Short mmCIF file of C-alpha atoms in Angstrom, two decimals:
data_model
loop_
_atom_site.label_atom_id
_atom_site.label_comp_id
_atom_site.label_asym_id
_atom_site.label_seq_id
_atom_site.Cartn_x
_atom_site.Cartn_y
_atom_site.Cartn_z
CA MET A 968 209.10 104.81 106.22
CA SER A 969 209.29 108.41 107.37
CA THR A 970 207.41 109.76 110.36
CA LEU A 971 205.35 111.96 108.01
CA VAL A 972 204.34 109.03 105.82
CA SER A 973 203.51 106.95 108.88
CA ALA A 974 201.30 109.76 110.24
CA HIS A 975 199.51 110.10 106.89
CA ARG A 976 198.92 106.34 106.80
CA SER A 977 197.53 106.40 110.33
CA ARG A 978 195.13 109.23 109.44
CA ALA A 979 194.05 107.40 106.29
CA ARG A 980 193.37 104.25 108.30
CA ASP A 981 191.26 106.21 110.77
CA LEU A 982 189.26 107.83 107.96
CA ARG A 983 188.61 104.48 106.23
CA HIS A 984 187.55 102.98 109.55
CA ARG A 985 185.13 105.79 110.41
CA LEU A 986 183.56 105.77 106.95
CA GLY A 987 183.23 101.99 107.02
CA ARG A 988 181.53 102.01 110.41
CA ARG A 989 179.10 104.76 109.33
CA LEU A 990 178.18 102.81 106.21
CA ALA A 991 177.65 99.64 108.24
CA ASP A 992 175.49 101.50 110.78
CA ARG A 993 173.35 103.05 108.04
CA THR A 994 172.99 99.70 106.27
CA ALA A 995 171.86 98.03 109.49
CA ALA A 996 169.40 100.85 110.20
CA GLY A 997 168.03 100.62 106.67
CA THR A 998 167.53 96.87 106.99
CA LYS A 999 165.59 97.37 110.22
CA VAL A 1000 163.33 99.95 108.58
CA VAL A 1001 162.66 97.60 105.66
CA GLY A 1002 161.55 94.92 108.11
CA GLN A 1003 159.28 97.17 110.17
CA ALA A 1004 157.73 99.77 107.88
CA PRO A 1005 154.21 99.15 106.51
CA MET A 1006 154.32 98.87 102.71
CA PRO A 1007 152.58 97.11 99.81
CA PRO A 1008 153.53 93.42 99.41
CA ALA A 1009 155.16 94.06 96.01
CA VAL A 1010 157.42 96.75 97.46
CA ARG A 1011 158.29 94.57 100.43
CA ARG A 1012 159.23 91.69 98.10
CA ALA A 1013 161.43 93.99 96.01
CA LEU A 1014 163.21 95.32 99.07
CA SER A 1015 163.61 91.79 100.42
CA VAL A 1016 165.44 90.86 97.22
CA ALA A 1017 167.79 93.79 97.83
CA VAL A 1018 168.48 92.71 101.42
CA TRP A 1019 168.52 88.91 101.16
CA ARG A 1020 170.29 86.62 98.73
CA GLN A 1021 168.01 84.58 96.52
CA GLY A 1022 167.32 80.98 97.49
CA ALA A 1023 168.68 79.10 100.47
CA ALA A 1024 172.34 78.38 101.14
CA LYS A 1025 173.75 75.28 102.84
CA VAL A 1026 175.84 76.56 105.72
CA PRO A 1027 178.00 74.44 108.07
CA LEU A 1028 176.76 74.68 111.63
CA SER A 1029 180.37 75.04 112.78
CA LYS A 1030 180.55 78.39 110.96
CA ILE A 1031 177.42 79.88 112.54
CA LEU A 1032 178.00 82.24 115.46
CA LEU A 1033 175.60 83.61 118.05
CA GLY A 1034 173.82 86.78 117.02
CA GLY A 1035 170.97 89.05 118.03
CA GLN A 1036 168.15 87.81 120.23
CA ASN A 1037 164.63 88.95 120.90
CA GLY A 1038 164.99 91.84 118.45
CA LEU A 1039 168.24 92.99 120.14
CA PRO A 1040 171.52 93.21 118.19
CA ALA A 1041 174.52 91.13 119.21
CA ALA A 1042 176.37 94.24 120.42
CA ALA A 1043 173.59 95.08 122.89
CA LEU A 1044 173.66 91.55 124.28
CA ALA A 1045 177.43 91.63 124.64
CA GLU A 1046 177.16 94.89 126.57
CA ALA A 1047 174.29 93.73 128.76
CA THR A 1048 175.88 90.40 129.66
CA GLY A 1049 179.44 91.69 129.92
CA ASP A 1050 180.36 88.97 127.44
CA LEU A 1051 182.50 90.50 124.71
CA LEU A 1052 182.71 87.10 123.00
CA TRP A 1053 178.96 86.92 122.46
CA GLY A 1054 178.95 86.91 118.67
CA SER A 1055 182.32 85.11 118.55
CA ARG A 1056 180.94 81.89 119.99
CA PRO A 1057 179.58 79.12 117.71
CA VAL A 1058 175.92 78.28 118.29
CA ALA A 1059 177.10 74.84 119.45
CA ASP A 1060 178.74 76.58 122.43
CA GLY A 1061 175.80 78.88 123.16
CA PRO A 1062 173.18 78.88 125.94
CA HIS A 1063 170.43 77.31 123.80
CA VAL A 1064 172.48 74.20 123.07
CA ALA A 1065 173.78 74.09 126.66
CA LEU A 1066 170.20 73.87 127.97
CA LEU A 1067 169.26 71.10 125.53
CA ARG A 1068 172.39 69.08 126.30
CA ALA A 1069 171.75 69.40 130.02
CA GLY A 1070 168.19 68.18 129.42
CA LEU A 1071 169.44 65.19 127.44
CA ALA A 1072 171.69 64.20 130.34
CA GLY A 1073 168.67 63.82 132.64
CA PRO A 1074 165.58 65.62 133.94
CA LEU A 1075 166.33 69.18 135.05
CA THR A 1076 164.93 70.65 138.24
CA ASP A 1077 163.40 74.12 138.14
CA ALA A 1078 166.41 75.42 140.06
CA GLU A 1079 168.79 73.94 137.47
CA VAL A 1080 166.88 75.51 134.60
CA LEU A 1081 166.87 78.92 136.29
CA ALA A 1082 170.61 78.62 137.01
CA SER A 1083 171.39 77.90 133.35
CA SER A 1084 173.07 80.23 130.88
CA TYR A 1085 169.81 80.14 128.90
CA ALA A 1086 167.99 81.71 131.86
CA ASP A 1087 170.81 84.27 132.22
CA LEU A 1088 170.35 85.23 128.57
CA ALA A 1089 166.60 85.59 129.07
CA ARG A 1090 167.13 87.85 132.08
CA ALA A 1091 169.55 90.03 130.13
CA CYS A 1092 166.99 90.45 127.34
CA ILE A 1093 164.29 91.29 129.88
CA ARG A 1094 166.53 93.96 131.42
CA LEU A 1095 167.13 95.45 127.98
CA SER A 1096 163.72 95.25 126.35
CA GLY A 1097 161.25 94.38 129.08
CA GLN A 1098 160.52 90.85 127.85
CA TYR A 1099 162.04 87.72 126.33
CA PHE A 1100 159.68 86.11 123.84
CA GLY A 1101 156.84 87.59 125.87
CA VAL A 1102 157.96 86.48 129.35
CA THR A 1103 159.01 88.98 131.99
CA ASP A 1104 160.12 87.04 135.07
CA ASP A 1105 161.67 83.78 136.26
CA ALA A 1106 158.33 81.98 136.21
CA GLY A 1107 157.93 82.89 132.55
CA ILE A 1108 161.54 81.95 131.76
CA LEU A 1109 160.92 78.54 133.32
CA ARG A 1110 157.81 77.98 131.15
CA LEU A 1111 159.69 79.08 128.04
CA ALA A 1112 162.63 76.78 128.78
CA ARG A 1113 160.33 73.82 129.46
CA ASP A 1114 158.53 74.42 126.17
CA PHE A 1115 161.88 74.55 124.36
CA LEU A 1116 163.02 71.29 125.94
CA ALA A 1117 159.73 69.64 125.00
CA LEU A 1118 159.99 70.91 121.42
CA ALA A 1119 163.53 69.53 121.08
CA ALA A 1120 162.29 66.13 122.26
CA ALA A 1121 159.47 66.06 119.67
CA PRO A 1122 160.19 63.96 116.56
CA ASP A 1123 159.30 66.75 114.09
CA ALA A 1124 160.95 69.62 115.99
CA GLY A 1125 163.19 70.70 113.15
CA GLY A 1126 160.33 72.09 111.08
CA SER A 1127 159.04 74.58 113.63
CA ALA A 1128 160.39 77.94 114.67
CA ARG A 1129 158.42 78.06 117.91
CA PRO A 1130 159.89 77.19 121.30
CA ALA A 1131 156.28 76.47 122.37
CA PRO A 1132 154.99 73.30 120.65
CA ASP A 1133 151.36 74.40 120.98
CA GLY A 1134 149.44 77.62 121.34
CA PRO A 1135 149.80 81.08 119.77
CA ALA A 1136 153.14 82.58 118.80
CA ARG A 1137 154.99 84.57 121.39
CA PRO A 1138 156.45 88.02 120.60
CA ASN A 1139 159.52 87.83 118.33
CA GLN A 1140 158.88 84.18 117.41
CA SER A 1141 159.09 83.24 113.74
CA GLU A 1142 156.25 81.57 111.91
CA PRO A 1143 156.32 77.77 111.55
CA GLY A 1144 158.37 76.79 108.51
CA ALA A 1145 160.21 80.11 108.36
CA PRO A 1146 163.86 79.75 107.31
CA VAL A 1147 166.77 80.39 109.60
CA LEU A 1148 168.17 83.84 108.80
CA LEU A 1149 171.91 84.50 108.78
CA ALA A 1150 174.23 87.38 107.97
CA PRO A 1151 177.82 86.94 106.76
CA VAL A 1152 180.44 88.19 109.20
CA ARG A 1153 182.77 90.78 107.71
CA ASP A 1154 186.26 89.59 106.66
CA SER A 1155 185.35 86.07 107.70
CA ASP A 1156 183.97 82.73 106.53
CA CYS A 1157 181.51 82.75 109.43
CA TYR A 1158 177.86 83.77 109.74
CA GLN A 1159 175.92 85.48 112.51
CA VAL A 1160 172.40 84.39 113.47
CA VAL A 1161 169.74 86.95 112.59
CA ASP A 1162 166.85 84.65 113.49
CA GLY A 1163 166.72 80.99 114.47
CA HIS A 1164 168.84 80.29 117.57
CA HIS A 1165 166.35 77.75 118.94
CA ARG A 1166 166.05 75.86 115.65
CA LEU A 1167 169.79 75.81 115.18
CA ALA A 1168 170.28 74.48 118.71
CA ILE A 1169 167.92 71.60 117.99
CA GLU A 1170 169.87 70.76 114.82
CA VAL A 1171 173.15 70.82 116.75
CA VAL A 1172 172.02 68.39 119.45
CA ARG A 1173 170.58 66.10 116.76
CA GLY A 1174 174.01 65.86 115.16
CA ALA A 1175 173.38 67.86 111.99
CA VAL A 1176 176.47 69.13 110.15
CA GLY A 1177 174.84 71.92 108.17
CA ILE A 1178 171.55 73.71 107.64
CA ARG A 1179 169.84 75.50 104.78
CA ALA A 1180 169.35 79.15 105.58
CA LYS A 1181 168.51 82.48 104.03
CA VAL A 1182 171.58 84.72 103.96
CA ARG A 1183 171.64 88.48 104.04
CA ARG A 1184 173.55 90.35 101.35
CA PHE A 1185 175.23 92.77 103.74
CA ALA A 1186 177.95 91.69 106.16
CA VAL A 1187 177.87 92.42 109.89
CA THR A 1188 180.56 92.61 112.53
CA THR A 1189 180.87 90.88 115.89
CA PRO A 1190 181.27 92.78 119.18
CA LEU A 1191 184.86 91.54 119.41
CA GLN A 1192 185.66 92.82 115.91
CA ASP A 1193 184.16 96.19 116.79
CA VAL A 1194 186.29 96.59 119.92
CA LEU A 1195 189.51 95.39 118.28
CA ASP A 1196 188.93 97.71 115.32
CA GLU A 1197 188.46 100.64 117.67
CA MET A 1198 191.68 100.05 119.61
CA SER A 1199 193.83 103.07 118.94
CA TRP A 1200 196.96 101.62 117.36
CA ILE A 1201 195.18 99.51 114.71
CA GLY A 1202 193.37 102.29 112.86
CA GLY A 1203 190.84 99.99 111.19
CA GLU A 1204 193.32 97.53 109.66
CA ARG A 1205 192.52 93.79 109.75
CA GLU A 1206 195.52 93.10 111.96
CA LEU A 1207 196.05 91.63 115.41
CA TYR A 1208 199.07 92.79 117.38
CA GLN A 1209 198.93 89.71 119.61
CA PRO A 1210 197.34 86.29 119.02
CA VAL A 1211 193.56 86.22 119.42
CA ASP A 1212 191.67 82.94 119.10
CA ALA A 1213 188.22 83.73 117.72
CA PRO A 1214 186.55 82.02 114.74
CA GLU A 1215 185.63 85.22 112.89
CA LEU A 1216 189.26 86.39 112.95
CA ARG A 1217 190.95 83.29 111.55
CA ALA A 1218 190.34 83.84 107.85
CA GLY A 1219 190.57 87.59 107.31
CA TYR A 1220 192.87 88.95 110.04
CA ARG A 1221 196.66 88.82 110.22
CA VAL A 1222 198.51 88.20 113.47
CA VAL A 1223 201.33 90.74 113.31
CA ARG A 1224 203.34 89.62 116.35
CA ARG A 1225 203.23 85.91 117.20
CA CYS A 1226 204.51 86.51 120.79
CA THR A 1227 205.27 82.85 121.46
CA ASP A 1228 208.75 83.31 119.97
CA ARG A 1229 209.64 86.09 122.39
CA LEU A 1230 208.12 84.24 125.34
CA ALA A 1231 210.32 81.22 124.53
CA MET A 1232 213.41 83.45 124.63
CA MET A 1233 212.28 84.98 127.92
CA ALA A 1234 211.42 81.68 129.60
CA PRO A 1235 214.83 80.69 131.05
CA LEU A 1236 215.29 84.04 132.79
CA LEU A 1237 211.67 84.05 133.96
CA GLU A 1238 212.25 80.62 135.48
CA ASP A 1239 215.45 81.80 137.17
CA VAL A 1240 213.75 84.81 138.76
CA ALA A 1241 210.82 82.67 139.91
CA ALA A 1242 213.23 80.11 141.41
CA GLU A 1243 214.97 82.87 143.39
CA ALA A 1244 211.73 84.31 144.74
CA ASP A 1245 210.34 83.29 148.09
CA THR A 1246 207.00 82.27 146.64
CA ALA A 1247 205.70 81.35 150.08
CA ALA A 1248 205.98 85.02 151.03
CA ARG A 1249 204.94 86.43 147.65
CA PRO A 1250 205.08 85.38 144.00
CA PRO A 1251 207.49 87.22 141.70
CA THR A 1252 205.97 90.33 140.12
CA TYR A 1253 205.74 91.27 136.44
CA LEU A 1254 204.67 94.35 134.50
CA ASP A 1255 204.12 94.52 130.73
CA VAL A 1256 204.38 98.09 129.43
CA ALA A 1257 202.11 98.77 126.43
CA ALA A 1258 200.30 95.51 127.13
CA CYS A 1259 197.79 95.68 124.24
CA TYR A 1260 195.38 92.69 124.55
CA GLY A 1261 197.17 91.36 127.64
CA TRP A 1262 198.74 88.31 125.98
CA PHE A 1263 202.01 88.57 127.93
CA VAL A 1264 200.21 89.44 131.17
CA ASP A 1265 198.29 86.19 130.83
CA ALA A 1266 201.24 84.09 129.65
CA VAL A 1267 203.65 85.23 132.36
CA GLY A 1268 200.88 85.00 134.95
CA ARG A 1269 200.50 81.34 134.05
CA LEU A 1270 204.16 80.87 135.00
CA GLY A 1271 203.35 81.80 138.59
CA TYR A 1272 203.94 85.54 138.44
CA ASP A 1273 201.78 88.24 139.96
CA ALA A 1274 201.35 89.84 136.53
CA GLU A 1275 199.82 93.11 135.39
CA GLY A 1276 200.00 95.49 132.45
CA ILE A 1277 199.80 99.16 131.58
CA GLU A 1278 198.06 100.11 128.32
CA ARG A 1279 196.82 103.49 127.13
CA ASP A 1280 193.76 102.12 125.32
CA PRO A 1281 190.70 102.05 127.62
CA ALA A 1282 189.37 98.92 125.88
CA ALA A 1283 192.35 96.84 127.06
CA PRO A 1284 190.89 95.59 130.39
CA ARG A 1285 187.69 94.45 128.68
CA VAL A 1286 189.56 92.72 125.86
CA ALA A 1287 192.02 91.00 128.22
CA ALA A 1288 189.18 89.81 130.44
CA ALA A 1289 187.28 88.35 127.48
CA LEU A 1290 190.25 86.73 125.77
CA HIS A 1291 192.24 85.50 128.75
CA GLY A 1292 190.03 85.76 131.81
CA THR A 1293 192.35 88.44 133.18
CA ASP A 1294 191.07 90.41 136.14
CA PRO A 1295 190.43 93.89 134.65
CA ALA A 1296 192.16 95.41 137.69
CA ARG A 1297 195.41 93.87 136.41
CA MET A 1298 195.20 95.91 133.19
CA ASN A 1299 196.02 99.47 134.20
CA VAL A 1300 194.89 102.16 131.76
CA GLY A 1301 196.91 105.31 131.26
CA ASP A 1302 200.13 106.80 129.97
CA ALA A 1303 203.13 104.51 130.45
CA VAL A 1304 205.46 107.34 131.45
CA ASP A 1305 203.09 108.61 134.14
CA PHE A 1306 202.55 105.06 135.41
CA LEU A 1307 206.27 104.27 135.60
CA ALA A 1308 206.95 107.58 137.33
CA GLY A 1309 204.78 106.41 140.23
CA GLY A 1310 207.80 104.78 141.84
CA ARG A 1311 206.65 101.15 141.99
CA GLN A 1312 209.02 98.28 141.21
CA TRP A 1313 208.48 94.81 139.74
CA ASP A 1314 210.85 91.85 139.60
CA VAL A 1315 210.43 91.60 135.83
CA VAL A 1316 209.30 94.27 133.37
CA SER A 1317 208.77 93.98 129.62
CA CYS A 1318 208.49 96.82 127.12
CA PHE A 1319 207.88 95.74 123.55
CA SER A 1320 207.95 97.99 120.47
CA LEU A 1321 207.57 101.23 122.38
CA LEU A 1322 211.03 102.78 122.62
CA HIS A 1323 211.30 103.73 118.93
CA HIS A 1324 208.20 105.93 119.23
CA PHE A 1325 210.09 107.98 121.82
CA VAL A 1326 213.22 108.05 119.66
CA LEU A 1327 211.03 109.45 116.85
CA GLY A 1328 209.74 112.19 119.14
CA ARG A 1329 206.25 110.77 119.62
CA GLY A 1330 206.53 110.05 123.34
CA ALA A 1331 205.82 112.10 126.43
CA CYS A 1332 209.53 112.35 127.28
CA PRO A 1333 212.94 111.80 125.66
CA PRO A 1334 213.88 108.14 125.03
CA GLU A 1335 216.66 108.36 127.62
CA GLU A 1336 214.10 109.22 130.29
CA LEU A 1337 211.86 106.32 129.28
CA VAL A 1338 214.62 103.76 129.73
CA ARG A 1339 215.63 105.35 133.04
CA LEU A 1340 212.06 104.95 134.24
CA LEU A 1341 212.08 101.33 133.09
CA ASP A 1342 215.40 100.83 134.88
CA ARG A 1343 214.03 102.16 138.17
CA ALA A 1344 210.87 100.05 137.83
CA THR A 1345 212.81 96.79 137.31
CA GLY A 1346 214.12 94.72 140.20
CA ARG A 1347 215.79 91.92 138.26
CA VAL A 1348 215.15 91.70 134.50
CA LEU A 1349 213.87 94.09 131.84
CA PHE A 1350 212.89 92.57 128.48
CA LEU A 1351 212.85 95.12 125.66
CA ASP A 1352 212.59 95.21 121.89
CA THR A 1353 212.21 98.22 119.59
CA GLY A 1354 211.95 99.21 115.95
CA GLN A 1355 215.31 98.99 114.18
CA ALA A 1356 217.11 100.44 111.16
CA HIS A 1357 216.91 97.25 109.05
CA GLU A 1358 213.10 97.54 108.89
CA GLN A 1359 211.74 99.13 105.73
CA TRP A 1360 209.52 101.59 107.56
CA PHE A 1361 212.44 102.86 109.71
CA ARG A 1362 215.29 102.95 107.18
CA ASP A 1363 214.95 106.70 106.72
CA SER A 1364 213.75 107.73 110.18
CA LEU A 1365 216.06 105.49 112.29
CA PRO A 1366 219.08 104.91 110.02
CA ALA A 1367 221.57 104.35 112.87
CA TRP A 1368 219.28 102.39 115.18
CA ASP A 1369 220.77 98.93 114.57
CA THR A 1370 221.15 96.11 117.07
CA GLU A 1371 224.47 97.35 118.45
CA ARG A 1372 223.11 100.89 118.80
CA VAL A 1373 220.13 99.62 120.81
CA ARG A 1374 222.42 97.58 123.07
CA SER A 1375 224.79 100.49 123.69
CA PHE A 1376 221.88 102.89 124.32
CA LEU A 1377 220.50 100.58 127.00
CA ALA A 1378 223.94 100.12 128.55
CA GLU A 1379 224.55 103.89 128.63
CA HIS A 1380 221.25 104.96 130.15
CA THR A 1381 220.48 102.16 132.62
CA THR A 1382 222.21 100.60 135.62
CA PHE A 1383 221.84 96.92 134.68
CA ASP A 1384 224.83 94.61 135.02
CA GLN A 1385 224.25 92.76 131.75
CA ILE A 1386 222.59 93.64 128.43
CA ILE A 1387 221.97 90.31 126.68
CA ASP A 1388 220.86 89.99 123.06
CA LEU A 1389 218.43 87.05 123.12
CA GLY A 1390 217.94 87.05 119.34
CA ALA A 1391 215.48 88.25 116.71
CA ASP A 1392 211.75 87.70 116.65
CA GLN A 1393 210.16 85.56 113.92
CA ASP A 1394 207.62 88.14 112.72
CA ALA A 1395 209.40 89.11 109.49
CA VAL A 1396 207.04 87.07 107.32
CA PRO A 1397 204.80 88.18 104.41
CA PRO A 1398 203.43 90.78 104.14
CA TYR A 1399 206.00 92.07 106.68
CA GLN A 1400 209.05 90.27 105.33
CA ASP A 1401 210.93 93.59 105.18
CA ASN A 1402 210.00 94.56 108.73
CA TYR A 1403 210.23 93.17 112.25
CA GLY A 1404 213.03 90.73 113.03
CA ARG A 1405 213.63 92.95 116.06
CA HIS A 1406 216.17 91.81 118.61
CA LEU A 1407 214.94 91.09 122.11
CA PHE A 1408 217.23 92.31 124.88
CA ALA A 1409 217.33 91.10 128.46
CA CYS A 1410 218.68 93.75 130.82
CA VAL A 1411 219.74 91.80 133.91
CA ARG A 1412 220.58 92.96 137.40
CA ASN A 1413 222.94 90.49 139.10
CA ARG A 1414 222.25 89.15 142.55
#
């Protein structure tokens, strides 16, 4: 594929993504107006038919993910709590179920209730909207949680939408007998809760497998989907450049690079470098250039390395923290060339699928300068792969860039003692059967 065609495709992806997000935003805004505006009952019923599917659907509880709370959308909760995976977590793993399960294990003290994730959620909602189901402080949160625990213990709890078993409805509580409301998650077989977290939690702890619910016609996205879609290289495609384990991504998203294959090829050399290091003084160091979601930073860090990454996309630290628990300070944000020019050195450096962009003239410096910077930054081993001539999208733009050409280029422009071809990746599978299969090189400095 030529550089011009690739650029056109990238612009087309960006346009589709922007239009799709605007349509989704307008649909969500329209749905909110329908629910709030005063109107004759007949008009409201007609609009309800347009927004909600007719009848009730039986939905597996395992496919229902956390959603908005207290009139707040899931994205606002994710931002307020710093939990990007809010909206990617099944209700069974949410704070409502956690409180009920803790209560089933034995009586909870007030301190235990207020230290729960349920209380944390309530505080986040109070910070955002001034109240959580009408309560505004820890004393109110404690009363609300006690009412919820009492409701779950009642024999007929499943038929009520109210966390309080008696008394008037609190703000944002549904009427008794109201159905659970769900919205389908875009490009997924999952659903997001629109209304009914407390009722769903009760069903979960009682061992239910599914629930009948009213389902919205229009799909929504999760906070994680939104951030991944916005990351610069994707351009709105349903693709993941590194593995991401989230339920709403399993059915409709493709993992482009499996990563485990390259890590397996890297492992013997990583073990050798770690064995040489005086780990009592300091662990071996590792840098992943163009680190994306931080998969390799996490994986190599688990091998005992002091691992970090450099990635141009500002969302990378947040994504890596959510997916892998990576300290955001370990995900540097900026231009790779500027970062490498800073003069630091790591025992091991990796640079995956970046060099060909510089060969095609898209980088901040010539490709020779990039590999020289990588050479200077590497103490022992540099792992590198790049786009190659056998790939369909590079046959015209990189016709001479075959495996031997890559090896000789690295040998010519670096000072390593060995350039080892570790083999091809396993990513040349449909729909990319004519692409990838890139050879991974280990550039080794002898001791």
